[in-house]
């Protein structure tokens, strides 16, 4: 026990009387929607400084894979799988891999303290960052999808479905990436998990599914990006089965909600140690 | 306004692995008791590893103590750590959350996340950037600024969205004198106009003596003294500090110098002695005459500082407090 002698009242301090009585009024809590908008805007501005080169890497990686696969695959369902898989891979690279790295580093360096000492809902921080990272992927996915369609001679008519695929697959993968980054005990481990997740999205999403052995197919079914790939691939058909597309997108949305909730929980856990 | 009782936090022992030696259990804060009054600038002074930052993390709700209580403005922070964010503004040592934002956006976003609406956040942002002289740097990313400027930008972000308690962990690290003055002027203004209270963590003795109303001296997780800087210095008022710097080696062939050596703390060519005034006079007479003077590079004679208080109270680190 370290006893402290009572000091003289210094000139600058007000008398103690002000302390007596009821608890002081608390400052306002930041509401969800404005905080989400503020975090989103701040994260998006980071892209200008730090992320643009990586977006090029993500896009060129997918373009390269498609050029490579052009020699192996000619048309049909396999070509659809390759184009859809490469497009969703851009989302996986940014939303899963880069976001896992970002949160891993933020946590390790003590940067989370900044958010943790502001009265902001955890979900707003996680969702704002996830939404910003998902937005970074839009140009890359569009370029990849258009290039793929031209390369493999697929119709461009239903590319608008990307407007649903990117946010839903983005939510699922970004939530997972944020959770990886916030739960990993060390930042290197967060990077590793993000890389592994992206490799899984690459191998299980781009390669045609019907040639895989059964256990690998089960693994493929567990990956949230798979449903984004399937939904997108279906729309290349002459008469797309829209019910199945909607079903796949619904799975994406469900997984997205769960993984974002997991990420918000992981944030709360990481913020108070 | 802030009462801390019996606050204790122990970091568990870590078993050694390949490449990393085992570390024993560390008691980072040990039954700490503090009373911070409204409107005062209260300091936590101690060398690195004294437990200052651990203590502050417990006061800001970032870390749960093993035992003890923290009450700020009538709110129990141990039971409701989330309330801390609505009472206080915290400036930590890390800027990584803001590094890639521009100065202006960092301040505005922080204000928004403190619950201000867009117009209010922008108005306060502009006022704070002007007040701190950061307006010319407003559109530069924090990453591209010098260390001191970046620190000042983080301080600006901490000030947007008024709070009755400011918790500042070494706010002036790396700053030039102009920036330091801007920080202390801004702190004083908030105290005078809003009655704000400031909890300041520092290992800078000069800063502690000049800006603090009261200071708690920490050593190994314990508060070893708490008083005004002047009050603390009275405890060692009977001593004078003599610092001698030799050109090369101390002239130990002079018997008086050899006798002084036993009482000196040596740091390279520098000897630091704490002596009674008449002893100090004798020592100065010795080294400023004859053979000893030829070997002397520099000497200073000073009244005690808070560093001397720390050592006189039994502080364990002989280095680690900064005088600048």
Tab-separated table of C-alpha atoms in Angstrom, chain B residues 79-277:
chain	number	residue	atom	x	y	z
B	79	UNK	CA	-17.457	-1.631	-13.728
B	80	UNK	CA	-18.356	0.519	-16.761
B	81	UNK	CA	-15.171	0.951	-18.820
B	82	UNK	CA	-17.226	2.209	-21.781
B	83	UNK	CA	-18.169	5.355	-19.850
B	84	UNK	CA	-14.545	6.508	-19.822
B	85	UNK	CA	-14.813	7.361	-23.526
B	86	UNK	CA	-17.671	9.750	-22.758
B	87	UNK	CA	-15.848	11.563	-19.937
B	88	UNK	CA	-12.272	11.874	-21.085
B	89	UNK	CA	-10.118	12.436	-24.135
B	90	UNK	CA	-7.033	10.245	-24.359
B	91	UNK	CA	-3.825	10.953	-26.228
B	92	UNK	CA	-1.880	7.699	-26.368
B	93	UNK	CA	1.690	7.230	-27.496
B	94	UNK	CA	0.735	5.649	-30.834
B	95	UNK	CA	-0.626	7.434	-33.881
B	96	UNK	CA	-1.117	4.407	-36.151
B	97	UNK	CA	-4.897	4.787	-36.295
B	98	UNK	CA	-4.528	8.267	-37.797
B	99	UNK	CA	-1.239	7.987	-39.698
B	100	UNK	CA	-2.640	7.795	-43.222
B	101	UNK	CA	-5.272	10.515	-42.752
B	102	UNK	CA	-4.709	14.185	-43.390
B	103	UNK	CA	-4.395	16.399	-40.303
B	104	UNK	CA	-7.772	17.931	-41.071
B	105	UNK	CA	-9.581	14.616	-41.572
B	106	UNK	CA	-7.962	13.073	-38.484
B	107	UNK	CA	-9.325	15.888	-36.315
B	108	UNK	CA	-12.726	15.926	-37.981
B	109	UNK	CA	-13.202	12.129	-37.840
B	110	UNK	CA	-12.201	12.018	-34.187
B	111	UNK	CA	-14.752	14.747	-33.434
B	112	UNK	CA	-17.447	12.845	-35.318
B	113	UNK	CA	-16.649	9.706	-33.355
B	114	UNK	CA	-16.951	11.757	-30.149
B	115	UNK	CA	-20.572	12.341	-31.088
B	116	UNK	CA	-20.370	15.765	-32.768
B	117	UNK	CA	-22.481	16.384	-35.840
B	118	UNK	CA	-20.718	17.243	-39.080
B	119	UNK	CA	-21.018	21.033	-38.776
B	120	UNK	CA	-19.846	21.060	-35.154
B	121	UNK	CA	-16.955	18.689	-35.891
B	122	UNK	CA	-15.767	20.907	-38.745
B	123	UNK	CA	-16.101	24.107	-36.720
B	124	UNK	CA	-14.148	22.649	-33.786
B	125	UNK	CA	-11.583	21.153	-36.150
B	126	UNK	CA	-10.900	24.566	-37.727
B	127	UNK	CA	-10.725	26.277	-34.344
B	128	UNK	CA	-8.297	23.726	-32.883
B	129	UNK	CA	-6.031	23.656	-35.963
B	130	UNK	CA	-5.834	27.455	-35.890
B	131	UNK	CA	-5.186	27.486	-32.162
B	132	UNK	CA	-2.255	25.066	-32.503
B	133	UNK	CA	-0.851	26.646	-35.656
B	134	UNK	CA	-1.561	23.508	-37.705
B	135	UNK	CA	-3.721	25.192	-40.358
B	136	UNK	CA	-0.891	25.308	-42.951
B	137	UNK	CA	-0.435	21.528	-42.573
B	138	UNK	CA	-4.158	20.692	-42.626
B	139	UNK	CA	-4.107	18.880	-45.967
B	140	UNK	CA	-0.939	16.855	-45.338
B	141	UNK	CA	-1.161	13.202	-44.242
B	142	UNK	CA	0.186	12.621	-40.716
B	143	UNK	CA	2.621	10.066	-42.126
B	144	UNK	CA	4.444	12.775	-44.080
B	145	UNK	CA	4.952	15.045	-41.056
B	146	UNK	CA	7.912	15.137	-38.677
B	147	UNK	CA	7.549	13.341	-35.352
B	148	UNK	CA	6.790	16.492	-33.387
B	149	UNK	CA	4.260	17.782	-35.928
B	150	UNK	CA	2.531	14.398	-35.998
B	151	UNK	CA	2.322	14.426	-32.213
B	152	UNK	CA	0.801	17.918	-32.331
B	153	UNK	CA	-1.771	16.733	-34.898
B	154	UNK	CA	-2.754	13.834	-32.613
B	155	UNK	CA	-3.057	16.308	-29.740
B	156	UNK	CA	-5.352	18.417	-31.945
B	157	UNK	CA	-7.531	15.370	-32.595
B	158	UNK	CA	-7.722	14.738	-28.846
B	159	UNK	CA	-9.035	18.272	-28.264
B	160	UNK	CA	-11.909	18.128	-30.782
B	161	UNK	CA	-15.107	17.405	-28.856
B	162	UNK	CA	-14.936	18.954	-25.416
B	163	UNK	CA	-14.180	16.673	-22.457
B	164	UNK	CA	-13.860	17.551	-18.745
B	165	UNK	CA	-10.758	15.350	-18.372
B	166	UNK	CA	-7.756	15.205	-20.708
B	167	UNK	CA	-5.419	12.243	-20.300
B	168	UNK	CA	-2.171	12.932	-22.119
B	169	UNK	CA	0.554	10.304	-22.311
B	170	UNK	CA	3.837	12.142	-22.990
B	171	UNK	CA	2.183	14.697	-25.277
B	172	UNK	CA	5.277	16.750	-26.146
B	173	UNK	CA	7.636	13.945	-27.182
B	174	UNK	CA	9.720	15.087	-30.147
B	175	UNK	CA	8.224	18.582	-30.250
B	176	UNK	CA	10.184	21.782	-30.764
B	177	UNK	CA	9.770	24.612	-28.199
B	178	UNK	CA	7.159	26.407	-30.327
B	179	UNK	CA	4.929	23.340	-30.487
B	180	UNK	CA	5.400	22.695	-26.761
B	181	UNK	CA	4.300	26.209	-25.941
B	182	UNK	CA	1.229	25.745	-28.168
B	183	UNK	CA	0.336	22.566	-26.260
B	184	UNK	CA	0.645	24.148	-22.812
B	185	UNK	CA	-1.224	27.276	-23.916
B	186	UNK	CA	-4.077	25.115	-25.236
B	187	UNK	CA	-4.160	23.102	-22.010
B	188	UNK	CA	-4.209	26.263	-19.877
B	189	UNK	CA	-7.000	27.766	-21.968
B	190	UNK	CA	-9.187	24.697	-21.461
B	191	UNK	CA	-8.548	24.792	-17.768
B	192	UNK	CA	-9.343	28.479	-17.446
B	193	UNK	CA	-12.390	28.533	-19.730
B	194	UNK	CA	-13.929	25.088	-19.196
B	195	UNK	CA	-12.514	24.006	-15.843
B	196	UNK	CA	-10.901	21.021	-17.563
B	197	UNK	CA	-8.698	18.676	-15.551
B	198	UNK	CA	-5.507	17.276	-17.036
B	199	UNK	CA	-3.728	14.036	-16.193
B	200	UNK	CA	-0.263	14.145	-17.688
B	201	UNK	CA	2.194	11.286	-17.996
B	202	UNK	CA	5.794	12.365	-18.282
B	203	UNK	CA	9.359	11.321	-17.658
B	204	UNK	CA	10.565	14.857	-18.304
B	205	UNK	CA	11.599	16.476	-15.026
B	206	UNK	CA	11.747	20.057	-16.311
B	207	UNK	CA	8.280	19.786	-17.828
B	208	UNK	CA	6.926	18.316	-14.599
B	209	UNK	CA	8.353	21.183	-12.544
B	210	UNK	CA	7.028	23.908	-14.811
B	211	UNK	CA	3.528	22.820	-15.807
B	212	UNK	CA	2.198	20.569	-13.046
B	213	UNK	CA	0.098	21.623	-10.066
B	214	UNK	CA	0.727	18.339	-8.308
B	215	UNK	CA	2.751	15.291	-9.194
B	216	UNK	CA	2.694	11.645	-8.156
B	217	UNK	CA	6.113	10.006	-8.375
B	218	UNK	CA	5.921	6.381	-9.506
B	219	UNK	CA	8.536	3.731	-9.022
B	220	UNK	CA	8.035	0.036	-9.767
B	221	UNK	CA	4.265	0.394	-9.852
B	222	UNK	CA	3.995	2.220	-6.531
B	223	UNK	CA	3.286	5.859	-5.745
B	224	UNK	CA	6.305	6.835	-3.637
B	225	UNK	CA	5.289	10.498	-3.194
B	226	UNK	CA	2.527	12.882	-4.176
B	227	UNK	CA	2.669	16.645	-3.643
B	228	UNK	CA	3.262	19.914	-5.448
B	229	UNK	CA	6.642	20.041	-7.223
B	230	UNK	CA	7.777	22.715	-4.731
B	231	UNK	CA	6.561	20.642	-1.787
B	232	UNK	CA	8.433	17.588	-3.018
B	233	UNK	CA	11.621	19.564	-3.529
B	234	UNK	CA	11.486	20.813	0.058
B	235	UNK	CA	12.094	17.234	1.143
B	236	UNK	CA	15.587	17.463	-0.296
B	237	UNK	CA	16.073	21.189	0.339
B	238	UNK	CA	19.244	20.576	2.360
B	239	UNK	CA	21.093	19.247	-0.663
B	240	UNK	CA	22.921	20.774	-3.591
B	241	UNK	CA	23.640	18.888	-6.784
B	242	UNK	CA	27.159	19.180	-8.178
B	243	UNK	CA	27.894	17.842	-11.635
B	244	UNK	CA	31.470	17.501	-12.796
B	245	UNK	CA	32.536	16.615	-16.331
B	246	UNK	CA	36.175	15.615	-16.766
B	247	UNK	CA	38.145	16.151	-19.972
B	248	UNK	CA	39.431	12.577	-20.116
B	249	UNK	CA	39.919	10.818	-16.821
B	250	UNK	CA	39.191	12.012	-13.332
B	251	UNK	CA	42.399	13.266	-11.617
B	252	UNK	CA	42.365	10.597	-8.913
B	253	UNK	CA	45.882	11.521	-7.817
B	254	UNK	CA	44.346	14.579	-6.134
B	255	UNK	CA	43.301	13.194	-2.714
B	256	UNK	CA	40.165	15.394	-2.435
B	257	UNK	CA	38.920	14.189	-5.812
B	258	UNK	CA	39.590	10.578	-4.891
B	259	UNK	CA	37.540	11.140	-1.732
B	260	UNK	CA	34.630	12.585	-3.735
B	261	UNK	CA	34.541	9.554	-6.008
B	262	UNK	CA	32.956	7.375	-3.333
B	263	UNK	CA	29.900	9.660	-3.267
B	264	UNK	CA	29.584	10.237	-7.005
B	265	UNK	CA	27.243	8.564	-9.467
B	266	UNK	CA	29.444	8.073	-12.515
B	267	UNK	CA	28.143	8.174	-16.041
B	268	UNK	CA	31.016	8.166	-18.489
B	269	UNK	CA	33.056	11.315	-17.863
B	270	UNK	CA	30.251	12.838	-15.785
B	271	UNK	CA	30.066	12.632	-12.003
B	272	UNK	CA	26.888	13.597	-10.187
B	273	UNK	CA	27.121	14.370	-6.455
B	274	UNK	CA	24.456	15.300	-3.938
B	275	UNK	CA	26.089	17.248	-1.127
B	276	UNK	CA	25.296	19.505	1.794
B	277	UNK	CA	25.869	23.187	0.845
